[in-house]
mmCIF file of C-alpha atoms in Angstrom:
data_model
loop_
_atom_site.group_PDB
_atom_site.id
_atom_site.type_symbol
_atom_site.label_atom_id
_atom_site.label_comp_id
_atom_site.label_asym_id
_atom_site.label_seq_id
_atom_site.Cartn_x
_atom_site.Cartn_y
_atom_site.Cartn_z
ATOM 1 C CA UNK A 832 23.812 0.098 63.020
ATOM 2 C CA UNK A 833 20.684 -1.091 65.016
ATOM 3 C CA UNK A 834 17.337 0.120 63.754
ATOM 4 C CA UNK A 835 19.134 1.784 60.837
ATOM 5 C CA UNK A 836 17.185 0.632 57.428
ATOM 6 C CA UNK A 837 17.496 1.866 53.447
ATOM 7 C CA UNK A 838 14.371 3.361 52.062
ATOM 8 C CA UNK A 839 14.198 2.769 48.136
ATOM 9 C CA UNK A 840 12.839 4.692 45.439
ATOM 10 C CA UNK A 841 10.760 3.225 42.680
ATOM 11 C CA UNK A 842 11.696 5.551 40.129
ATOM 12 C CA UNK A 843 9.831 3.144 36.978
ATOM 13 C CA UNK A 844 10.397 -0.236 34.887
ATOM 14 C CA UNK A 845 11.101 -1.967 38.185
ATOM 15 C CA UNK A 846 14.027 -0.123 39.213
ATOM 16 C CA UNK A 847 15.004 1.110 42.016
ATOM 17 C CA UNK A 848 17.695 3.570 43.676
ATOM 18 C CA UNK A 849 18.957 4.484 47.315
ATOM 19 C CA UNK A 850 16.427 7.390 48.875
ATOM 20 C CA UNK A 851 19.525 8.435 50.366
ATOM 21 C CA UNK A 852 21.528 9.279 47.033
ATOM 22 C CA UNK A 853 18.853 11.665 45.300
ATOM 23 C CA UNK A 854 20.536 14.574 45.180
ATOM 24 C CA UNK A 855 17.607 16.178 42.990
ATOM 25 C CA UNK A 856 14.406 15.390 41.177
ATOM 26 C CA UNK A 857 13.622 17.809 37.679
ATOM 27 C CA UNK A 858 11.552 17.930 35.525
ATOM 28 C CA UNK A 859 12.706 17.178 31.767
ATOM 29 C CA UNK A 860 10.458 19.830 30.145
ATOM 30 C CA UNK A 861 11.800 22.528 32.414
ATOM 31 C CA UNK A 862 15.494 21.920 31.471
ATOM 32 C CA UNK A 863 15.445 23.389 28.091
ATOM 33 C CA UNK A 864 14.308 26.503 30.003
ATOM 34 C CA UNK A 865 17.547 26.876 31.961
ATOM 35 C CA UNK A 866 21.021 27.170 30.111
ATOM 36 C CA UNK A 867 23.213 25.710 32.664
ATOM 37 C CA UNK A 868 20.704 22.940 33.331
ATOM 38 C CA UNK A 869 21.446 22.186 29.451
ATOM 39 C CA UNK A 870 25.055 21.728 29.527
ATOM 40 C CA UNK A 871 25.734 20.211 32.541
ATOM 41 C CA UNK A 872 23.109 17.381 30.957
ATOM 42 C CA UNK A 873 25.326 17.876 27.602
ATOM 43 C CA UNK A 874 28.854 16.899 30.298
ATOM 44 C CA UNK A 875 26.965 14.230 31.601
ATOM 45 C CA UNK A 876 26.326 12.547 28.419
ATOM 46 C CA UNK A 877 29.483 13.301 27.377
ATOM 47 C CA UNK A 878 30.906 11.536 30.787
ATOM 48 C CA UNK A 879 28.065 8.588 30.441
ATOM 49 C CA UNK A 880 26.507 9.432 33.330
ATOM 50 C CA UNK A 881 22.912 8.768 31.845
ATOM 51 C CA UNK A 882 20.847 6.304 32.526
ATOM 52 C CA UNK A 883 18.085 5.512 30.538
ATOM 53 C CA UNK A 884 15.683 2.633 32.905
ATOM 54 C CA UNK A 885 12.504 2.857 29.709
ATOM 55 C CA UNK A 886 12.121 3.023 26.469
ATOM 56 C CA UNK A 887 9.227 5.109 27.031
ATOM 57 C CA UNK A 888 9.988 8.979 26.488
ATOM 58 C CA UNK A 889 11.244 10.106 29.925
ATOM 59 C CA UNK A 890 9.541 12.653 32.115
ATOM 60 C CA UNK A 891 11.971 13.542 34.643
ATOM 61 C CA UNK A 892 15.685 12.980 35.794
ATOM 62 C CA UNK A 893 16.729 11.957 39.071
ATOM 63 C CA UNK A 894 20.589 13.093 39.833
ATOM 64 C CA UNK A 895 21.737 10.589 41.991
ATOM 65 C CA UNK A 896 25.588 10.273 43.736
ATOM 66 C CA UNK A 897 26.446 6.129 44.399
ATOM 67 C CA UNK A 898 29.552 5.426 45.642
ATOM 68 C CA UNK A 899 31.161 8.647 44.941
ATOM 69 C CA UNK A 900 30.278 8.633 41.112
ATOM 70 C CA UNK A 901 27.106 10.962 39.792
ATOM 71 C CA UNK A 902 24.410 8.975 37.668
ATOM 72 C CA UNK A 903 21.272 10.673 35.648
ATOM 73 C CA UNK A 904 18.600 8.582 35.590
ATOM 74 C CA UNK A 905 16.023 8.735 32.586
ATOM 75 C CA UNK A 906 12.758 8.009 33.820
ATOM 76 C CA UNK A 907 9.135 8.052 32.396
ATOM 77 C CA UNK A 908 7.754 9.064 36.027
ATOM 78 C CA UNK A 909 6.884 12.760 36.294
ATOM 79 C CA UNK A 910 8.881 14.868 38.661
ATOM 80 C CA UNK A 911 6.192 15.423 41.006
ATOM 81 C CA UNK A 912 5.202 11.678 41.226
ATOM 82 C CA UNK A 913 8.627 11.045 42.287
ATOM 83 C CA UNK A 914 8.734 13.741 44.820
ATOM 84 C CA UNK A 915 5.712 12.284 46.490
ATOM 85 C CA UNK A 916 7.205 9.495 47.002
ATOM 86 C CA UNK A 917 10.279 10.359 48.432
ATOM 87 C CA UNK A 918 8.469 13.353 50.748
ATOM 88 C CA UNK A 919 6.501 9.980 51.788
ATOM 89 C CA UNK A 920 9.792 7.976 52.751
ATOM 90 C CA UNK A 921 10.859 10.954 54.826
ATOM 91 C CA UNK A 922 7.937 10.875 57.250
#
């Protein structure tokens, strides 16, 4: 489509993913809080659906869909660093 572009998301160790396909941002100390959070991370590794873009201890996961198919990304960028910069792509 004319005028139509892809905005990308830096999300650390020079990679980068679709704006479009972050379905949400969290923050990896908060998921031991949450139960559910916990095993739907246990299915996904369990599926290989992580990711892991560092070697660096990670500090959030993005939840991403591509091409129909759901991919956890590991990264060492805090939650609210990423957030900021996909709040900035969407203004």
């Amino acid at each position: 489509m004319e005028g139509e572009f892809s905005v990308f998301l830096h999300i650390g160790s020079d990679r980068e993913i679709l704006a479009k396909n972050v379905v949400s941002i969290l923050n990896i100390s908060t998921i031991e809080k949450s139960k559910i959070t916990q095993e739907f991370i246990q299915t996904a590794k369990e599926k290989g659906w992580i990711e892991s873009i560092s070697q660096d201890s990670p500090k959030s996961i993005i939840i991403t869909e591509e091409n129909e198919k759901t991919i956890l990304y590991l990264s060492p960028i805090s939650s609210v660093t990423l957030q900021r910069r996909i709040g900035n792509t969407l203004t």
